Tab-separated table of C-alpha atoms and ligand atoms in Angstrom:
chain	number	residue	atom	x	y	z
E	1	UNK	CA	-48.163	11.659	43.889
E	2	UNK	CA	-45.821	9.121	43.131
E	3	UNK	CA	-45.840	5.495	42.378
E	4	UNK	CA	-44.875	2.109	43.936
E	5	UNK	CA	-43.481	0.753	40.682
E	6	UNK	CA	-41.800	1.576	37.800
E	7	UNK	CA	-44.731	3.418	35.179
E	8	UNK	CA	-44.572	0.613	32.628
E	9	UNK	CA	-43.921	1.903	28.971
E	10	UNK	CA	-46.279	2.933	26.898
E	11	UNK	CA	-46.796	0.704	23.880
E	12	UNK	CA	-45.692	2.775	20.643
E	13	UNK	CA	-45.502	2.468	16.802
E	14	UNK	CA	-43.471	4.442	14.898
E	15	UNK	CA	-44.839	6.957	12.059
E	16	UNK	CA	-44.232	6.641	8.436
E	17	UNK	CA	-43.053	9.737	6.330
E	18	UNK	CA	-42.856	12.105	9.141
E	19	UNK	CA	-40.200	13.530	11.574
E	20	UNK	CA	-37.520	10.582	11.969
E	21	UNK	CA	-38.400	8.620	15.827
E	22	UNK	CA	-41.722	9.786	15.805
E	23	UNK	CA	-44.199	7.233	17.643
E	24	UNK	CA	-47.699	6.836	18.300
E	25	UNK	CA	-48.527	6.090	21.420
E	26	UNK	CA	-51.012	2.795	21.608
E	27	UNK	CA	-54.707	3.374	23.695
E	28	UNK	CA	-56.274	0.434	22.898
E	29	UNK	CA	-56.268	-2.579	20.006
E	30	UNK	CA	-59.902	-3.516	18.906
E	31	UNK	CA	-60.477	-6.250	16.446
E	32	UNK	CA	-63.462	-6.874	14.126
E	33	UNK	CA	-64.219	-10.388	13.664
E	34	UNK	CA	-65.173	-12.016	10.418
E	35	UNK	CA	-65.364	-8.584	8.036
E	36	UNK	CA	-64.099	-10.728	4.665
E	37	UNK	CA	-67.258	-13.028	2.912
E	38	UNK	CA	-64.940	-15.454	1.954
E	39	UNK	CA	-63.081	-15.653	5.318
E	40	UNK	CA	-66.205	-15.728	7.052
E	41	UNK	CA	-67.423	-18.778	5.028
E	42	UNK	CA	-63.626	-20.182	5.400
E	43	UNK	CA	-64.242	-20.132	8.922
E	44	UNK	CA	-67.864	-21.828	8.595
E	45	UNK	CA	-69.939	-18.892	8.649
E	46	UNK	CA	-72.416	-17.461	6.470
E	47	UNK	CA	-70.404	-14.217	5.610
E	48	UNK	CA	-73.505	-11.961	6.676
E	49	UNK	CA	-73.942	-11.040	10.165
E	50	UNK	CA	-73.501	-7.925	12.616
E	51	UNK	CA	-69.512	-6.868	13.018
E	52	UNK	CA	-68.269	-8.356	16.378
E	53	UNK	CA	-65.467	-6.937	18.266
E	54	UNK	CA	-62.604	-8.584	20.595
E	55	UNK	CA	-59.381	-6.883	21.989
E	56	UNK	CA	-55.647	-7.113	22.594
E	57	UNK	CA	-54.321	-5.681	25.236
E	58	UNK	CA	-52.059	-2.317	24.000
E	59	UNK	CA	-48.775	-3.611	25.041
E	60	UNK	CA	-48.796	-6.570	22.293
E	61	UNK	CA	-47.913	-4.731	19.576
E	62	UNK	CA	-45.203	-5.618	18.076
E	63	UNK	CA	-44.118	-2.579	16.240
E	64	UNK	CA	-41.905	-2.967	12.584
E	65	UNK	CA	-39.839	-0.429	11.749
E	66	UNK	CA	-40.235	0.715	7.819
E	67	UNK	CA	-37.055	-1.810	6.311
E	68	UNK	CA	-37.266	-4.034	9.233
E	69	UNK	CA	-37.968	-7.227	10.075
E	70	UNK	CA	-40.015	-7.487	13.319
E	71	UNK	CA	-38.947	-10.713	15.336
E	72	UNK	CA	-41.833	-12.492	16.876
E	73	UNK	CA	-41.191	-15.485	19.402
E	74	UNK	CA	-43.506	-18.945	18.321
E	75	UNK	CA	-45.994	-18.216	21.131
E	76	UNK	CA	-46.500	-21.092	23.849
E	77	UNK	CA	-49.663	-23.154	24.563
E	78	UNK	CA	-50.437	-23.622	20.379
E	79	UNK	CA	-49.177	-25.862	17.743
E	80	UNK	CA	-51.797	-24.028	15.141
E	81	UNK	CA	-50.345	-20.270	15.247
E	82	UNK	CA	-52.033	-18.290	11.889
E	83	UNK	CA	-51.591	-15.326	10.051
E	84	UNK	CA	-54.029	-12.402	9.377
E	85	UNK	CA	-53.174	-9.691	7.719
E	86	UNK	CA	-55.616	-6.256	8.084
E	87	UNK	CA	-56.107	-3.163	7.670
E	88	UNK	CA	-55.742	-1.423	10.661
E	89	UNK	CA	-56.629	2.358	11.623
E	90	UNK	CA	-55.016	4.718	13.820
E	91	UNK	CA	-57.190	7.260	15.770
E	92	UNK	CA	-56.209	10.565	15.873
E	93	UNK	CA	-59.507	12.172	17.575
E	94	UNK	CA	-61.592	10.283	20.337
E	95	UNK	CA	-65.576	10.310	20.738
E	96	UNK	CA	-68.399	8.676	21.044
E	97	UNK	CA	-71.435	7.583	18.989
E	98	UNK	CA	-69.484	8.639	16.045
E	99	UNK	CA	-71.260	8.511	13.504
E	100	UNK	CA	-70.001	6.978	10.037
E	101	UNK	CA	-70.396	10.249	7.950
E	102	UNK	CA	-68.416	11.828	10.522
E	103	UNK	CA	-65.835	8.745	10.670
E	104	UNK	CA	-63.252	9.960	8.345
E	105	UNK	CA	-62.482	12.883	10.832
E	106	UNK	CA	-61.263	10.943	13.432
E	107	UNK	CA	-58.623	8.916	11.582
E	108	UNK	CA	-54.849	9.670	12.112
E	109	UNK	CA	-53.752	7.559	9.798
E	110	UNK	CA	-53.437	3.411	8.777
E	111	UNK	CA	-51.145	1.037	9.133
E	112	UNK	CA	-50.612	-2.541	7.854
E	113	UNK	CA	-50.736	-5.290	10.878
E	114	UNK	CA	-50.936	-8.630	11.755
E	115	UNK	CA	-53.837	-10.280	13.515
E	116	UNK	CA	-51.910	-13.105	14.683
E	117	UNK	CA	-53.951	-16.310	16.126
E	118	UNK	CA	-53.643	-19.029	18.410
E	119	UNK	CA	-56.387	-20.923	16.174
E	120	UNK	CA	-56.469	-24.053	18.398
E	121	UNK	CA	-57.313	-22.381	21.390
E	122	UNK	CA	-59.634	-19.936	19.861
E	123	UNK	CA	-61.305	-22.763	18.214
E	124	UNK	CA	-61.506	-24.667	21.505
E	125	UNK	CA	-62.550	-21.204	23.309
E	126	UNK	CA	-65.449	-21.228	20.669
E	127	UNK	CA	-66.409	-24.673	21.480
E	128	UNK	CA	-66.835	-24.300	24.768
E	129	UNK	CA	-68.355	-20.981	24.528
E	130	UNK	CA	-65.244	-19.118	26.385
E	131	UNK	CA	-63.526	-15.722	25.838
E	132	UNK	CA	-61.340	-15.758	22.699
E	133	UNK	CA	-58.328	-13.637	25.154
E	134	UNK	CA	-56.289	-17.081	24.884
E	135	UNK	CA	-56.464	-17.219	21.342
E	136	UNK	CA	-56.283	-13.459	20.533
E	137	UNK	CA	-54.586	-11.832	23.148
E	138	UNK	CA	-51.467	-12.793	23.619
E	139	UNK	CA	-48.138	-11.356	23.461
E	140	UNK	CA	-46.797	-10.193	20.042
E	141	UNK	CA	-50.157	-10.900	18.855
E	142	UNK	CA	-50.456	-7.416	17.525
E	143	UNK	CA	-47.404	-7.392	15.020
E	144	UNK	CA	-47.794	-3.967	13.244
E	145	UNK	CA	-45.846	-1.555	10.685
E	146	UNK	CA	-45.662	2.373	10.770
E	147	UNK	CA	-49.017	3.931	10.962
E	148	UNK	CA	-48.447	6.566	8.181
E	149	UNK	CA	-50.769	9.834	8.238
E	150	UNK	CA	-53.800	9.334	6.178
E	151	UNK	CA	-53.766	12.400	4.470
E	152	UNK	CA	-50.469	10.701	3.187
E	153	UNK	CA	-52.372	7.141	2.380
E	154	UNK	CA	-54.059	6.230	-0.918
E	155	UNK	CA	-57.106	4.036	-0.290
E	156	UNK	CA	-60.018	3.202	-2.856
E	157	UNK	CA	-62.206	-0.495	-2.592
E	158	UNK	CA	-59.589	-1.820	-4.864
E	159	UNK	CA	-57.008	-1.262	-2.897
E	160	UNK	CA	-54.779	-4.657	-2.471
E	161	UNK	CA	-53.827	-5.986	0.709
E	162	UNK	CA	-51.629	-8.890	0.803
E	163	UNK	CA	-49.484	-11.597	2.719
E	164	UNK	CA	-46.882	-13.887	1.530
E	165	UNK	CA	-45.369	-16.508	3.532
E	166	UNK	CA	-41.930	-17.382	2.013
E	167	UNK	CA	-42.649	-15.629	-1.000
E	168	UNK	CA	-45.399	-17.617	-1.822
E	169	UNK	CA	-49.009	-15.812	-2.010
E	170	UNK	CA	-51.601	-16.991	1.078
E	171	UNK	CA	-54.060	-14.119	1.460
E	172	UNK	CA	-54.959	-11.899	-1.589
E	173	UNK	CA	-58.488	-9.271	-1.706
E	174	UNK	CA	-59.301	-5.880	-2.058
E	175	UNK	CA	-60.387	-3.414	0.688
E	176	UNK	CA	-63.607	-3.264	-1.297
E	177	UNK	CA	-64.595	-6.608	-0.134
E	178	UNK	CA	-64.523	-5.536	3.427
E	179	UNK	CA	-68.397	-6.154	4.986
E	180	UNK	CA	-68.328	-3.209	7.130
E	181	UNK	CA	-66.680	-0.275	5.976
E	182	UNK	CA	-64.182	1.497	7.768
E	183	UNK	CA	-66.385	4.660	8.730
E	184	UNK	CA	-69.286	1.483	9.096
E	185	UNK	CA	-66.522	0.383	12.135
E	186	UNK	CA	-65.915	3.575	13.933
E	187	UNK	CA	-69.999	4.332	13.871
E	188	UNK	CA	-70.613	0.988	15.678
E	189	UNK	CA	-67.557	0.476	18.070
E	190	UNK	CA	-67.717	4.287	18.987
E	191	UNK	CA	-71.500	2.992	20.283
E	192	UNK	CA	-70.126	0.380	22.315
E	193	UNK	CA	-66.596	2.105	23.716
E	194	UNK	CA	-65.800	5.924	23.481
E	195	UNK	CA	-62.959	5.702	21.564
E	196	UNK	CA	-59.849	7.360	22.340
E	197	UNK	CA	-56.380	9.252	20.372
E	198	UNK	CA	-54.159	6.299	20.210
E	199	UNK	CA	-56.648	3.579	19.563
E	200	UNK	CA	-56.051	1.120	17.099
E	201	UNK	CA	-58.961	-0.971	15.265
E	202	UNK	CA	-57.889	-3.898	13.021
E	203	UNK	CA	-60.711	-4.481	10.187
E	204	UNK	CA	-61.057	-7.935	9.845
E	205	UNK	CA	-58.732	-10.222	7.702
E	206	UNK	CA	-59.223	-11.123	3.948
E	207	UNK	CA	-59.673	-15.113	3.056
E	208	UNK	CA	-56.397	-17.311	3.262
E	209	UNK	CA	-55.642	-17.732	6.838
E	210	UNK	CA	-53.367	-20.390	7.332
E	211	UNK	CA	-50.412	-21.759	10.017
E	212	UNK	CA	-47.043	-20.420	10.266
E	213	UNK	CA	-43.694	-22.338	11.555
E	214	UNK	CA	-41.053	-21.001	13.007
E	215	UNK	CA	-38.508	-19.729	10.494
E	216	UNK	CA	-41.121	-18.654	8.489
E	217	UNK	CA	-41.205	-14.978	7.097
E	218	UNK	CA	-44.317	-13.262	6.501
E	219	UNK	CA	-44.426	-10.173	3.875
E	220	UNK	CA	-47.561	-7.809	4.657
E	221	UNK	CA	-48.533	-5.565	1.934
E	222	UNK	CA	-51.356	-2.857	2.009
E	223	UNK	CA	-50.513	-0.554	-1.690
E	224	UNK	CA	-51.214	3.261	-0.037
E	225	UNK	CA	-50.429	2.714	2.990
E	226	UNK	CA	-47.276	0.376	3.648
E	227	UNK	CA	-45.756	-3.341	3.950
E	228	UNK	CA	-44.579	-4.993	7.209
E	229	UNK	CA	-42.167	-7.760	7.650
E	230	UNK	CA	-41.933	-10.523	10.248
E	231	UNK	CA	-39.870	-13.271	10.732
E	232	UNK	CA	-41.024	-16.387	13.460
E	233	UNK	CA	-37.887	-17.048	15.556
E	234	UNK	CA	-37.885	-19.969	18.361
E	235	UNK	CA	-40.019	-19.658	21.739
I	301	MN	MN1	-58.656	-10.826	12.579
């Protein structure tokens, strides 16, 4: 067999604390929407409803070295581009109708990542009852640190996670405050999609969500697990 075009790379983030170059190869990026109370009420919802999923395509990662700072264009089409950081987990083992006792199994490991967001189009996409891909999906959308193993990550419901924007504090909570746990996550999207080694699922961001400029630097910061650092250069 061979092909008519190039095979185009395979999206890849690189591992923390384990054999230098090491990457993990990227299946597919699901999101859960609204998994914070207070964002959820930030974002004029009631804070208590069913987790909702959306996706990014694989290939908009934008993967941070550990001591790097990842470089992510000012996407087109938006003058409203926000920041949210998650927690977001690596799996290791696919299946389906996982089921949340089971959950922990299927975890590679976590990482620290960026749920970035075209929130003018999304909010106009919600308006008018259209997909949020516009909003969501776009390129670089999916900035993201090294996914480090999770035998090697420390995480407990008061774990911090964090995101500065200039050194000043924008999103602060606690992993606790998440609605749906993670193994709560992987029950109900393994019911929808069989999931697959190399997917990534961001968890939902905490409350704080606000715009970035370009020149901006954003400092991600999950304790047990990692930070991430990303800097928004010109178009
Ligand atoms: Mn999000």
């Amino acid at each position: 067999m061979s092909y008519v075009l190039p095979v185009p790379r395979v999206p890849a983030v690189p591992v923390a604390g384990g054999e230098p170059g090491a990457q993990f190869a990227v299946h597919r990026i699901y999101c859960v929407g609204r998994n914070y109370v207070d964002h959820a009420i930030e974002m004029g919802h009631s804070g208590r409803e069913p987790p909702f999923f959306f996706m990014k395509p694989a290939d908009a990662v934008l993967p941070v070295a550990e001591g790097e700072i990842g470089q992510m264009r000012y996407p087109s089409l938006t003058h409203d581009l926000h920041h949210e950081v998650e927690l977001v987990v690596a799996i290791g083992k696919g299946g389906k109708d996982i089921k949340a006792a089971d959950a922990t199994g299927h975890i590679w490991g976590y990482a620290v990542g960026l749920d970035m967001t075209r929130r003018d189009l999304q909010g106009e996409a919600k308006k008018l009852g259209r997909p949020w891909c516009i909003g969501k999906g776009f390129d670089q959308s999916a900035p993201i640190g090294p996914v480090r193993p999770a035998a090697q990550c420390y995480l407990t419901a008061a774990t911090r996670i964090e995101l500065d924007v200039n050194g000043a504090k924008r999103q602060s909570s606690v992993i606790g405050k998440l609605i749906w746990s993670v193994p709560e996550i992987i029950e109900q999207l393994s019911s929808a999609w069989e999931l697959a080694p190399g997917d990534l699922i961001f968890t939902g961001t905490p409350e704080g969500v606000a715009s970035v400029i370009e020149g901006d630097t954003l400092h991600a910061r999950i304790d047990g697990v990692g930070a991430l650092r990303v800097a928004i250069v010109g178009g």
